[in-house]
Short mmCIF file of C-alpha atoms (C1' of nucleotides) in Angstrom, two decimals:
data_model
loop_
_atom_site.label_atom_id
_atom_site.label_comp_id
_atom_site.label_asym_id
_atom_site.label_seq_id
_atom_site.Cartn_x
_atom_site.Cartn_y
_atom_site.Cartn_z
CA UNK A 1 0.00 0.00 0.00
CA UNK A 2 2.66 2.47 -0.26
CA UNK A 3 1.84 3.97 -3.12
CA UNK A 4 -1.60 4.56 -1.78
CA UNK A 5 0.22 6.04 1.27
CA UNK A 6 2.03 8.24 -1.07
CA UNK A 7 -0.88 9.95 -2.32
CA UNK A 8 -2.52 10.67 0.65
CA UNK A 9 1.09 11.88 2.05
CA UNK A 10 1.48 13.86 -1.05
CA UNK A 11 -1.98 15.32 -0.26
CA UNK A 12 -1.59 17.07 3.40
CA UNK A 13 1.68 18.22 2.25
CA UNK A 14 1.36 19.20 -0.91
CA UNK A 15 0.05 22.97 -1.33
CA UNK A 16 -3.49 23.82 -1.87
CA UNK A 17 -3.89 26.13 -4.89
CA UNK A 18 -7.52 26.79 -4.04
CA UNK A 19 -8.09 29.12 -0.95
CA UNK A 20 -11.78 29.59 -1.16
CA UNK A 21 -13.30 25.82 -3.53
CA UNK A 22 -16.94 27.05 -2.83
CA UNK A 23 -16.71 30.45 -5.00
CA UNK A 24 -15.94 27.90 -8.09
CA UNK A 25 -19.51 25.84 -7.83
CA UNK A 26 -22.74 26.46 -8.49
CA UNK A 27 -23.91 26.61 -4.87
CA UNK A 28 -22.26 30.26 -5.02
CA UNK A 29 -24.05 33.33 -5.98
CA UNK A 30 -22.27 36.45 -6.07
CA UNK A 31 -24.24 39.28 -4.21
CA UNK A 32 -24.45 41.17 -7.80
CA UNK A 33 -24.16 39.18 -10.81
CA UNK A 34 -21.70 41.03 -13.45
CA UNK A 35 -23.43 42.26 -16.59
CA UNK A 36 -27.18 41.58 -15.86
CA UNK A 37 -28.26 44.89 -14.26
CA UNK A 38 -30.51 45.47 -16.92
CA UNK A 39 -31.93 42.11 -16.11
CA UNK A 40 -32.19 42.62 -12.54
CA UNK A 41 -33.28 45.96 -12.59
CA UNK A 42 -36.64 44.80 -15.19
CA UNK A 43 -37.18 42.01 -12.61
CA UNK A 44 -36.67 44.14 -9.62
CA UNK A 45 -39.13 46.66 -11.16
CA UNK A 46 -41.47 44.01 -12.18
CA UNK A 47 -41.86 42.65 -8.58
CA UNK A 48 -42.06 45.68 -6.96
CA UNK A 49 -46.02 46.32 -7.35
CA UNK A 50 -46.10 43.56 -4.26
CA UNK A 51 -45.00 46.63 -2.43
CA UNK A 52 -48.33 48.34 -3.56
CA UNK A 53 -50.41 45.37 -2.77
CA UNK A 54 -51.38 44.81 -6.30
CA UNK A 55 -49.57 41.59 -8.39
CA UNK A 56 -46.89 41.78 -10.13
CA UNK A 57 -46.78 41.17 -14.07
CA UNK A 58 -46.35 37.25 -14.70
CA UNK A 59 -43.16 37.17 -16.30
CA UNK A 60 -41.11 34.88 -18.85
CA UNK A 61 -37.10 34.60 -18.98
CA UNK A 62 -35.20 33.33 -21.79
CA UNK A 63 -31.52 32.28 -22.16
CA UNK A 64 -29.25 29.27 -22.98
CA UNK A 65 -27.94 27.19 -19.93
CA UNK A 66 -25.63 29.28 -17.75
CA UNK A 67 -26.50 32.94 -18.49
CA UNK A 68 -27.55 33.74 -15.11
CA UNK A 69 -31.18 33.72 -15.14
CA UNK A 70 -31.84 31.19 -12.57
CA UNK A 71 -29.17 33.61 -10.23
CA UNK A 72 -30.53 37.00 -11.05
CA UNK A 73 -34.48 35.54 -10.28
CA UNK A 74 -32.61 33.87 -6.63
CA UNK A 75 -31.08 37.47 -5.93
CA UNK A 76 -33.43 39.40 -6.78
CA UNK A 77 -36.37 37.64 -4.71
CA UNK A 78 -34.30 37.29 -1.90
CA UNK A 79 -33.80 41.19 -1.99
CA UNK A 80 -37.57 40.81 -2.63
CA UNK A 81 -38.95 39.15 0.46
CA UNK A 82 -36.22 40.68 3.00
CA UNK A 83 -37.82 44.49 2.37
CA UNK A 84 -41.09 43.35 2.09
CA UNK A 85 -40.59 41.38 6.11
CA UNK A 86 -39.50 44.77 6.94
CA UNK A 87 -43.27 46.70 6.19
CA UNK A 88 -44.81 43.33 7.10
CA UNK A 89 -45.83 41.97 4.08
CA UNK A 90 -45.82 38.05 3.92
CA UNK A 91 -44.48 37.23 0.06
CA UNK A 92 -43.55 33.53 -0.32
CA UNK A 93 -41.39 32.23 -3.54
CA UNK A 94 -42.21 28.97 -4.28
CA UNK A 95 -39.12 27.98 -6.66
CA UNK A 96 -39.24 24.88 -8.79
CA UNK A 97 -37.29 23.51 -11.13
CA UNK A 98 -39.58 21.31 -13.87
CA UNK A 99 -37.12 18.97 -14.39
CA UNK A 100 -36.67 17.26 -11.12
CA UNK A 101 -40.29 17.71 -11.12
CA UNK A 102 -41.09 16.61 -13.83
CA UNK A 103 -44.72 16.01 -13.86
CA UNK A 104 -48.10 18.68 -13.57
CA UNK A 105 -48.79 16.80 -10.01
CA UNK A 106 -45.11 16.84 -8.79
CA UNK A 107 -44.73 20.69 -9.53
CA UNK A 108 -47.92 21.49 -7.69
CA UNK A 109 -46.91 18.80 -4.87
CA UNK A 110 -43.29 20.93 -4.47
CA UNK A 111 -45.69 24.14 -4.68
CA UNK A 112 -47.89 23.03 -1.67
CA UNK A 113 -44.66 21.57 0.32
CA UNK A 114 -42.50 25.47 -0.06
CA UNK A 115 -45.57 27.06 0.42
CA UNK A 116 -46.45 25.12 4.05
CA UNK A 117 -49.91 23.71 3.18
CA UNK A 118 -48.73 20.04 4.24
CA UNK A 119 -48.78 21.56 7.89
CA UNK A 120 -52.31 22.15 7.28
CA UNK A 121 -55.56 19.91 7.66
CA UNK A 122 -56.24 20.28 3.86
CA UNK A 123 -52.64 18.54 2.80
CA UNK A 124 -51.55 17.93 -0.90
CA UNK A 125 -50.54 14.64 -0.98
CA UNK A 126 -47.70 12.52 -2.82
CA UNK A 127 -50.14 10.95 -4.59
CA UNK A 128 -54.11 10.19 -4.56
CA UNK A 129 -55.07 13.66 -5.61
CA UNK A 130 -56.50 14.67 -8.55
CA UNK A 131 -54.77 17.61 -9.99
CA UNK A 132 -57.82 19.76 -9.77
CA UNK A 133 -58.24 18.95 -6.31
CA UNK A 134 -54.68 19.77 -5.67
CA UNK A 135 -55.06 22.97 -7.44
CA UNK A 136 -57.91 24.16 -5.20
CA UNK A 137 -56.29 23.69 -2.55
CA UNK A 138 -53.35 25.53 -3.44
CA UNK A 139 -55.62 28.55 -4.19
CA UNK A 140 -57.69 27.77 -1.26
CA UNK A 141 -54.47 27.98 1.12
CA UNK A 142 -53.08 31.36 -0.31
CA UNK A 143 -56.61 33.02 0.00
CA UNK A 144 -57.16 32.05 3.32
CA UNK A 145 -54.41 33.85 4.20
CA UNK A 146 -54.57 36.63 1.80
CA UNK A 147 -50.76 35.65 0.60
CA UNK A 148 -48.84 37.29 -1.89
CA UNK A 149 -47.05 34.28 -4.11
CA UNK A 150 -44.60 34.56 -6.46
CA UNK A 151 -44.20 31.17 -7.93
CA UNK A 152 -40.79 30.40 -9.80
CA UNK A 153 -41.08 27.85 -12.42
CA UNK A 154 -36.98 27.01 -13.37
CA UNK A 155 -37.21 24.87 -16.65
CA UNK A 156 -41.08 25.30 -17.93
CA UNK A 157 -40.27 24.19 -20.96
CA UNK A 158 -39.72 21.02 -19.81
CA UNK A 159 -42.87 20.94 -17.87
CA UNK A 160 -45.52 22.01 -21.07
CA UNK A 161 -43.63 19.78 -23.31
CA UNK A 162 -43.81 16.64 -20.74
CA UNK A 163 -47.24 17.79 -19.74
CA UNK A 164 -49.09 20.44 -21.32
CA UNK A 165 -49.56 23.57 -19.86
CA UNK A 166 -53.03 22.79 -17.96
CA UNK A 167 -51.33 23.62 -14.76
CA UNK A 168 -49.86 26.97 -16.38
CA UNK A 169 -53.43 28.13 -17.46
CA UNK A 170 -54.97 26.82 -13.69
CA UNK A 171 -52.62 29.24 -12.55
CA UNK A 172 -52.52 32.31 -14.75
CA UNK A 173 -56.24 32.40 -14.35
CA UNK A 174 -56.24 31.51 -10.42
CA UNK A 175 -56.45 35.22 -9.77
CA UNK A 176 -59.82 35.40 -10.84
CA UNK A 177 -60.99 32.81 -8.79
CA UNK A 178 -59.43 33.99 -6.15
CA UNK A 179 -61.57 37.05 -4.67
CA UNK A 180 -61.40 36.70 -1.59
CA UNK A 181 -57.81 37.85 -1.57
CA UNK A 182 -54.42 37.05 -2.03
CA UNK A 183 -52.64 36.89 -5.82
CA UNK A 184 -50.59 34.80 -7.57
CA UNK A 185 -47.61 35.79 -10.19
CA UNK A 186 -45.88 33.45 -12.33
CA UNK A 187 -42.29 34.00 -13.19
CA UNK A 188 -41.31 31.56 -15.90
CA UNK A 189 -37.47 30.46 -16.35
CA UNK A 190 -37.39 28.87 -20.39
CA UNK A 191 -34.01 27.45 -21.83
CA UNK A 192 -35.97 27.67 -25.17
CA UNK A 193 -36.56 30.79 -27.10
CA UNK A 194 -39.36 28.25 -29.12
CA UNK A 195 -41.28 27.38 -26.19
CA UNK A 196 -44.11 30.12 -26.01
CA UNK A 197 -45.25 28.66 -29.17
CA UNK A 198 -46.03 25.25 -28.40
CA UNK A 199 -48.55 27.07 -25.18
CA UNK A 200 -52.25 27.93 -25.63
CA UNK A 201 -52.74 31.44 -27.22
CA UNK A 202 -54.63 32.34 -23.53
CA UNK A 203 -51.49 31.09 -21.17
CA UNK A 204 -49.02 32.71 -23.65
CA UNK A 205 -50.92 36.16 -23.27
CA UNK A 206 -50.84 36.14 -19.44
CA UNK A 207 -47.67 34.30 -19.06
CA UNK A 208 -45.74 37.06 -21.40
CA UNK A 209 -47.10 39.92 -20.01
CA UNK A 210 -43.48 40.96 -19.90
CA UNK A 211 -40.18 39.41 -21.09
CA UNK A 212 -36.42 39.34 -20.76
CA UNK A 213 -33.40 37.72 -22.84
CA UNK A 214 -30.64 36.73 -21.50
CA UNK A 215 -27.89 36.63 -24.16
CA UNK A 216 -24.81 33.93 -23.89
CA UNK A 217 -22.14 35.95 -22.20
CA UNK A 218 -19.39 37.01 -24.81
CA UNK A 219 -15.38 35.83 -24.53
CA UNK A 220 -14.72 39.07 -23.11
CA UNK A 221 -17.44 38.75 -20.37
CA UNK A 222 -16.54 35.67 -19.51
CA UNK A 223 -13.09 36.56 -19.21
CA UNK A 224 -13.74 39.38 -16.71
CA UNK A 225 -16.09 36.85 -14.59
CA UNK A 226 -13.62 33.84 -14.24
CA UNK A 227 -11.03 36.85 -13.67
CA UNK A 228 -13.52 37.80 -10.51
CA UNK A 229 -14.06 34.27 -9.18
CA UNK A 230 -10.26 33.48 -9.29
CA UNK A 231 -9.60 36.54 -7.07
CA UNK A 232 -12.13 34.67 -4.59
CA UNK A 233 -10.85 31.11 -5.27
CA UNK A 234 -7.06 31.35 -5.81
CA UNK A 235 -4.21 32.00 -3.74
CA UNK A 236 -1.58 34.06 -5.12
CA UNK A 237 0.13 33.29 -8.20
CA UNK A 238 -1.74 29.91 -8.46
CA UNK A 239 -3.08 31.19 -11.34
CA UNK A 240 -2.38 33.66 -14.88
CA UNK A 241 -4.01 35.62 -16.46
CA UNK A 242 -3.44 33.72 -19.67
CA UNK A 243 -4.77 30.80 -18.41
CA UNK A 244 -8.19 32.37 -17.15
CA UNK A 245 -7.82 33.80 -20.87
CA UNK A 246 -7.68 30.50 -22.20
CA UNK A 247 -10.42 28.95 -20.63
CA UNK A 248 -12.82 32.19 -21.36
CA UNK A 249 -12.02 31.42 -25.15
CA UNK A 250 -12.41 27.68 -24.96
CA UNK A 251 -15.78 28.23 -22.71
CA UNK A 252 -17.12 31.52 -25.22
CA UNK A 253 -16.15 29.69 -28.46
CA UNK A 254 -18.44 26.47 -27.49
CA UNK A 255 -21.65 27.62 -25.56
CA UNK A 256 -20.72 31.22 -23.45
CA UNK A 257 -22.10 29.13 -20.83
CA UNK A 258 -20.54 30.47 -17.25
CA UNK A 259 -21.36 27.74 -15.60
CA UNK A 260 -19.54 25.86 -17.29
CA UNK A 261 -16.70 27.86 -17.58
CA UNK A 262 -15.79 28.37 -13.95
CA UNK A 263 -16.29 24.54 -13.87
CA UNK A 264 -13.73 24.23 -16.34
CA UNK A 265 -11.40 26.72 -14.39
CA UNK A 266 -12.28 24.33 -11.11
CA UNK A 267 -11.85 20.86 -12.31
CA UNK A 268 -8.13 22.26 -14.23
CA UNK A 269 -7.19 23.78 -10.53
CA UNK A 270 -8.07 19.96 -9.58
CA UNK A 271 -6.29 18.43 -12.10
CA UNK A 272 -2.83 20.42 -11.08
CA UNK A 273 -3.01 20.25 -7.52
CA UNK A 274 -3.11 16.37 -8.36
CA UNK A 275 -0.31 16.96 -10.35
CA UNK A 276 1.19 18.53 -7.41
CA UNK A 277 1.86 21.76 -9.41
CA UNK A 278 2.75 25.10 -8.54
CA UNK A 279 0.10 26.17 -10.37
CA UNK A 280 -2.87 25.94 -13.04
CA UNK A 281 -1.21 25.60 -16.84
CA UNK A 282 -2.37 25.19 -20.03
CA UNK A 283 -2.41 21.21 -20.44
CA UNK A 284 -4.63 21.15 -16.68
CA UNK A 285 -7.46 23.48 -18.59
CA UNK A 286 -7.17 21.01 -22.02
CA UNK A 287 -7.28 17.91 -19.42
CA UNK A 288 -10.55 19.34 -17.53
CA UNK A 289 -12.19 20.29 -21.11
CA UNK A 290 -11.15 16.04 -22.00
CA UNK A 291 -12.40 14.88 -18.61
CA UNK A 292 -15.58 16.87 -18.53
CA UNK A 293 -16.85 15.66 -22.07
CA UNK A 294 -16.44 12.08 -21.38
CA UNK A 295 -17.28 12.30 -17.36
CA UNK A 296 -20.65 13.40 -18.48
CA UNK A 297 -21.15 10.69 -21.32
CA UNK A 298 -19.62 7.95 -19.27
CA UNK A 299 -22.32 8.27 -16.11
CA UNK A 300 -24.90 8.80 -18.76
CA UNK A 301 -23.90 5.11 -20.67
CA UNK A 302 -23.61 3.55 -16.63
CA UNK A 303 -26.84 5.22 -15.02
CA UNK A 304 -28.85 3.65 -18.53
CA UNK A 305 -31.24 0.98 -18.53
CA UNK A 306 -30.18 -2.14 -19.70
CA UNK A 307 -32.22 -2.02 -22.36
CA UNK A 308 -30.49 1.40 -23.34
CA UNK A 309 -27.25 -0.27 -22.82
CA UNK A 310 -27.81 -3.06 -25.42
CA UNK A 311 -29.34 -0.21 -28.14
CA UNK A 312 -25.95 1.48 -27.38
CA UNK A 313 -23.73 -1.46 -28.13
CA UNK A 314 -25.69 -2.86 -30.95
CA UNK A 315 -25.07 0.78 -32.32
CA UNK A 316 -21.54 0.18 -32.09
CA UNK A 317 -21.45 -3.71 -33.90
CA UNK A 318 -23.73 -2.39 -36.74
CA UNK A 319 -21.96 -2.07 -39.70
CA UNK A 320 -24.07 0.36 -41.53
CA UNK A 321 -25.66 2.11 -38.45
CA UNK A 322 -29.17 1.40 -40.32
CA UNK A 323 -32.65 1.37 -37.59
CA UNK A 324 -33.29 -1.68 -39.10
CA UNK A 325 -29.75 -3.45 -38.72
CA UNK A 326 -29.40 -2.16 -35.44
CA UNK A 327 -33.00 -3.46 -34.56
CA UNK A 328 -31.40 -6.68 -35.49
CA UNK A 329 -28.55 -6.89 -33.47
CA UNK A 330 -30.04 -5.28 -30.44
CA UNK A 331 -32.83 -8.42 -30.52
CA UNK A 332 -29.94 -10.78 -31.07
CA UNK A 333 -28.14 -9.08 -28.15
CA UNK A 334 -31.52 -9.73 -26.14
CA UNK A 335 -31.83 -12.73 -27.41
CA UNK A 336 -28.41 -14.20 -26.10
CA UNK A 337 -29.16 -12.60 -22.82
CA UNK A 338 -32.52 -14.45 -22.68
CA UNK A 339 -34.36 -11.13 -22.27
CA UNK A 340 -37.41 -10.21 -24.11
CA UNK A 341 -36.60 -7.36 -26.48
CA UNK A 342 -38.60 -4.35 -26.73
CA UNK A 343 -40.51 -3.01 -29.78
CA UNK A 344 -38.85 -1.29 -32.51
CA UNK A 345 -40.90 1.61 -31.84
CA UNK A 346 -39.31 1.35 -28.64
CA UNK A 347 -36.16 1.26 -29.19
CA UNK A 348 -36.61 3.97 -31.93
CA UNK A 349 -37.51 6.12 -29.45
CA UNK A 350 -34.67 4.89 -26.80
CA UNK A 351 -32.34 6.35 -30.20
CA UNK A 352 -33.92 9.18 -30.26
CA UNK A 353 -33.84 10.08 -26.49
CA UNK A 354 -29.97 9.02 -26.83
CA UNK A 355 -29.18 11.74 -29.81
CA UNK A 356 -30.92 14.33 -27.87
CA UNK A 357 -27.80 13.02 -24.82
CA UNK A 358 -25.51 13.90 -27.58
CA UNK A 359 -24.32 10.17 -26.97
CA UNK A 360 -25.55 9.24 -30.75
CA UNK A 361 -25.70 11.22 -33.55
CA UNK A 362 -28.60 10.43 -36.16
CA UNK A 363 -28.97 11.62 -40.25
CA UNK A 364 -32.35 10.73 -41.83
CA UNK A 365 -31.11 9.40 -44.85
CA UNK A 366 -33.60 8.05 -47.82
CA UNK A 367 -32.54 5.76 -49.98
CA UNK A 368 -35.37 5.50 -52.56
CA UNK A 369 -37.08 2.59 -52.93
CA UNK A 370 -35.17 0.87 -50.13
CA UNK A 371 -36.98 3.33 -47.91
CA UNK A 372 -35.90 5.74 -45.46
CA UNK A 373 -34.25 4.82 -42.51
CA UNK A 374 -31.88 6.87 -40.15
CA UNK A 375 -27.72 6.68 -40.28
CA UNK A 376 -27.12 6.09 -36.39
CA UNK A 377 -23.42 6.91 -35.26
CA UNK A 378 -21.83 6.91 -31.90
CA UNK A 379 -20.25 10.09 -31.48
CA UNK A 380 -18.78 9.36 -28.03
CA UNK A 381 -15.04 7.86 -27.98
CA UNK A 382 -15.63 3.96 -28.26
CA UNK A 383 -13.20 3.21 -25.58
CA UNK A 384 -15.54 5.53 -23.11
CA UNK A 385 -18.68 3.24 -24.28
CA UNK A 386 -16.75 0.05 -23.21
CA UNK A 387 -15.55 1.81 -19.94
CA UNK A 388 -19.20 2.91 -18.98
CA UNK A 389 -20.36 -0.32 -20.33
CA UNK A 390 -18.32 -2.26 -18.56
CA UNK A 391 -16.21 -6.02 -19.55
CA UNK A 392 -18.98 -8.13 -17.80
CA UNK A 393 -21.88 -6.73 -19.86
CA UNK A 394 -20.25 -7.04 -23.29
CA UNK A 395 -18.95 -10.30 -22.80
CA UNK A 396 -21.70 -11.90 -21.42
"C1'" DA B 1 -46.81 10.62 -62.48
"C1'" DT B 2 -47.15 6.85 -59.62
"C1'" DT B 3 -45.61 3.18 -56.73
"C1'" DC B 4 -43.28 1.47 -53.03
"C1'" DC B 5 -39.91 0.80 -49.38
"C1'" DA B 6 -38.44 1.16 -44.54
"C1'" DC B 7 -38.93 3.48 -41.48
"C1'" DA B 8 -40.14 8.03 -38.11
"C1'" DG B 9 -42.85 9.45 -34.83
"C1'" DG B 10 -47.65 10.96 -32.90
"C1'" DA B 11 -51.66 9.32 -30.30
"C1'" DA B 12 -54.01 6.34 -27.57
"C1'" DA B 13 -54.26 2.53 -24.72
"C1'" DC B 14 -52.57 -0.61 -21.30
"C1'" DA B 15 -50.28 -2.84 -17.27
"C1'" DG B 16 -48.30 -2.39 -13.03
"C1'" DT B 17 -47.23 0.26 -9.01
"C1'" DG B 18 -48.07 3.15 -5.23
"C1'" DG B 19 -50.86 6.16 -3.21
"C1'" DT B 20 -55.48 8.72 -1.08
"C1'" DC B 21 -60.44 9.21 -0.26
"C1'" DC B 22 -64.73 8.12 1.63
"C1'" DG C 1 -62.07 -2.13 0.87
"C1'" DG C 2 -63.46 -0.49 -3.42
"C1'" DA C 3 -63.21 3.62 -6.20
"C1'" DC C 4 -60.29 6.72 -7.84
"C1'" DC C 5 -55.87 9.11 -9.05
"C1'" DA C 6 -51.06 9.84 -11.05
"C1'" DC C 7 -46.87 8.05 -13.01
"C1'" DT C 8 -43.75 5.24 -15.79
"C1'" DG C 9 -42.63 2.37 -19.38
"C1'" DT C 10 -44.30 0.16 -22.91
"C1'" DT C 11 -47.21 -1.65 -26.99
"C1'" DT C 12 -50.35 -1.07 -30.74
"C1'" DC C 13 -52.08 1.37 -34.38
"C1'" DC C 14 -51.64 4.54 -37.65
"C1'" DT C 15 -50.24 8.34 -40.82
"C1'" DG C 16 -46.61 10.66 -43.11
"C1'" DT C 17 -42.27 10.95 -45.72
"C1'" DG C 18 -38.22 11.35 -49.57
"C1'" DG C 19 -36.68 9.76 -53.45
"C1'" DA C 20 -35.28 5.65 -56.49
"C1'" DA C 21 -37.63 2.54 -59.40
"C1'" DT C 22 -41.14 1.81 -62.60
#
DNA sequence: ATTCCACAGGAAACAGTGGTCC
DNA sequence: GGACCACTGTTTCCTGTGGAAT
């Protein structure tokens, strides 16, 4: 075991290049987040009417992954509901993200456990409910009380296109129902630009009574935020300027995604102090970019179903990458596994989910009369499939 | 211009599970 | 304890599609 005793030896001697890890992950937000005043100051002003006891304008934000909008919206109601305490007004912020809950019940189940209603006699189950029931007593809950809500929906698109957008219209017309008092505004957090057109012309009326864009932050902008963070996360001389510089390019060039970018700087400051280096250089940022890519595909392949898993390897054995020919193989994969194998349509649809992963990559291709069909190709490294895979499951 | 292939993918239905309500 | 509800994963059925072959 000495090696073993080496690294850990190596490890409470060696020097830390990070003074401050938590500035570099998501769980921090800075008290002002760089370049989104505008942003903040629309939202701010948007929210504000709660002051005047009237409801504030429902309100939909747009923006790729990791522009801030999920930060500015946390800020900004936090601001929100600390000056309204002070003149005794009661605002609660329900904030869910559609993704973890991912159903129409679910969302209004997280709504009624934020909001405090499963202390009440009236509770809103895990289950049993009908979602009109559950509704009601939402509405019921915030009237009684005369509250004013402010209900944070992170991800709707993911909710209307997994459910509809019942639940969306229930809401944006709960006001009406409710006149015995209290209100309810909807603030609306979209990754998709396309999404307001797949909603019923009534919800996208009342949902968009006002809107904001939140553009991908530019090489230069991302430059001057990792530059801030480092400050905060760093020691001294840890890290150069060139190399921050590097990984603003590499991060603005792909997606302008912050996020991501201060992950990269986190996971290259990882990589060197492993390395046991003085501090963060170039081939530590092109390492973290390597390990970040196939980290992400290679729990995707191993978390999969292993149904999923034998679609993915038949992919790779198919000569011609054909739906058919790979509907082949996969049932002979079942097959020698004595499983039953699912439908194509099944397994068309376990390709599909697998391209939107960006673990596949499909091209509708028509050859005539031979039909059309769809070229399937894996684009992640083959040597990452077998790792995630695993020897067991390919041999067996 | 029409036919035909080999699918893609939407819609509806179903089975099984886990829960509440009355 | 039966009626009812939601969810997930799947099957079944069906319509639509691009372009080579006829």
């Amino acid at each position: 075991m000495t090696d073993i005793d080496d690294i850990f030896e190596r490890a409470a001697t060696g020097k830390s290049l990070l003074k401050n890890r938590q500035t570099l992950t998501i769980d921090y937000v800075p008290e002002k987040l760089p370049f989104r005043d505008q942003e903040s100051r629309t939202l701010a002003q948007s929210l504000s009417s709660v002051f005047k006891g009237t409801r504030p304008s429902n309100l939909l934000l747009f923006g790729k992954p990791g522009t801030g909008k999920t930060a500015v919206v946390k800020n900004i109601v936090e601001h929100l509901i600390a000056k309204a305490k002070e003149r005794n007004i009661e605002v609660i912020v329900p904030i869910i993200n559609a993704k973890t809950a991912n159903t129409a019940y679910k969302v209004l189940y997280e709504i009624a456990e934020t909001m405090g209603i499963n202390r009440e006699d009236k509770k809103v189950h895990f289950t049993g409910l009908s979602i009109g029931e559950a509704t009601d007593r939402i509405l019921q809950f915030i009237q009684k009380r005369n509250l004013h809500v402010i209900m944070v929906i992170d991800e709707i698109d993911s909710l209307v296109d997994k459910n509809g957008d019942n639940v969306l219209y229930s809401f944006t017309r709960a006001n009406e129902r409710m006149t015995k008092g209290g209100f309810i505004s909807l603030i609306g957090i979209s990754n998709s630009l396309t999404f307001k057109d797949k909603l019923d012309p009534r919800v996208r009326s009342s949902l968009s009574e006002e809107e904001t864009v939140f553009n991908p932050y530019t090489v230069e902008q991302l430059r001057q935020i990792l530059l801030e963070r480092s400050k905060l996360a760093f020691n001294d001389g840890a890290i150069s300027e060139a190399i921050i510089n590097l990984c603003a390019a590499m991060s603005g060039r792909e997606h302008g995604d912050a996020r991501k970018a201060i992950d990269l700087l986190r996971i290259a400051a990882e990589l060197a102090e492993r390395d046991h280096s003085s501090s963060v250089d170039e081939k530590h940022v092109r390492a973290a970019q390597e390990k970040m890519e196939k980290d992400n595909n290679l729990e995707v392949i191993k978390n999969a179903t292993t149904h999923t898993k034998f679609v993915i390897l038949a992919i790779t054995k198919s000569k011609n990458g054909n739906t058919g020919d790979v509907y082949e193989i996969y049932s002979a994969l079942c097959k020698d596994a004595e499983e039953t194998p699912l439908t194509q349509r099944r397994v068309t649809q376990i390709i599909s989910e697998l391209d939107q992963l960006g673990i596949v990559s499909t091209d509708v291709i028509s050859q005539g009369r031979y039909g059309r069909s769809q070229k399937i190709k894996i684009t992640v490294p083959i040597n990452t499939v077998y790792e995630a895979l695993g020897k067991d499951f390919i041999d067996r």
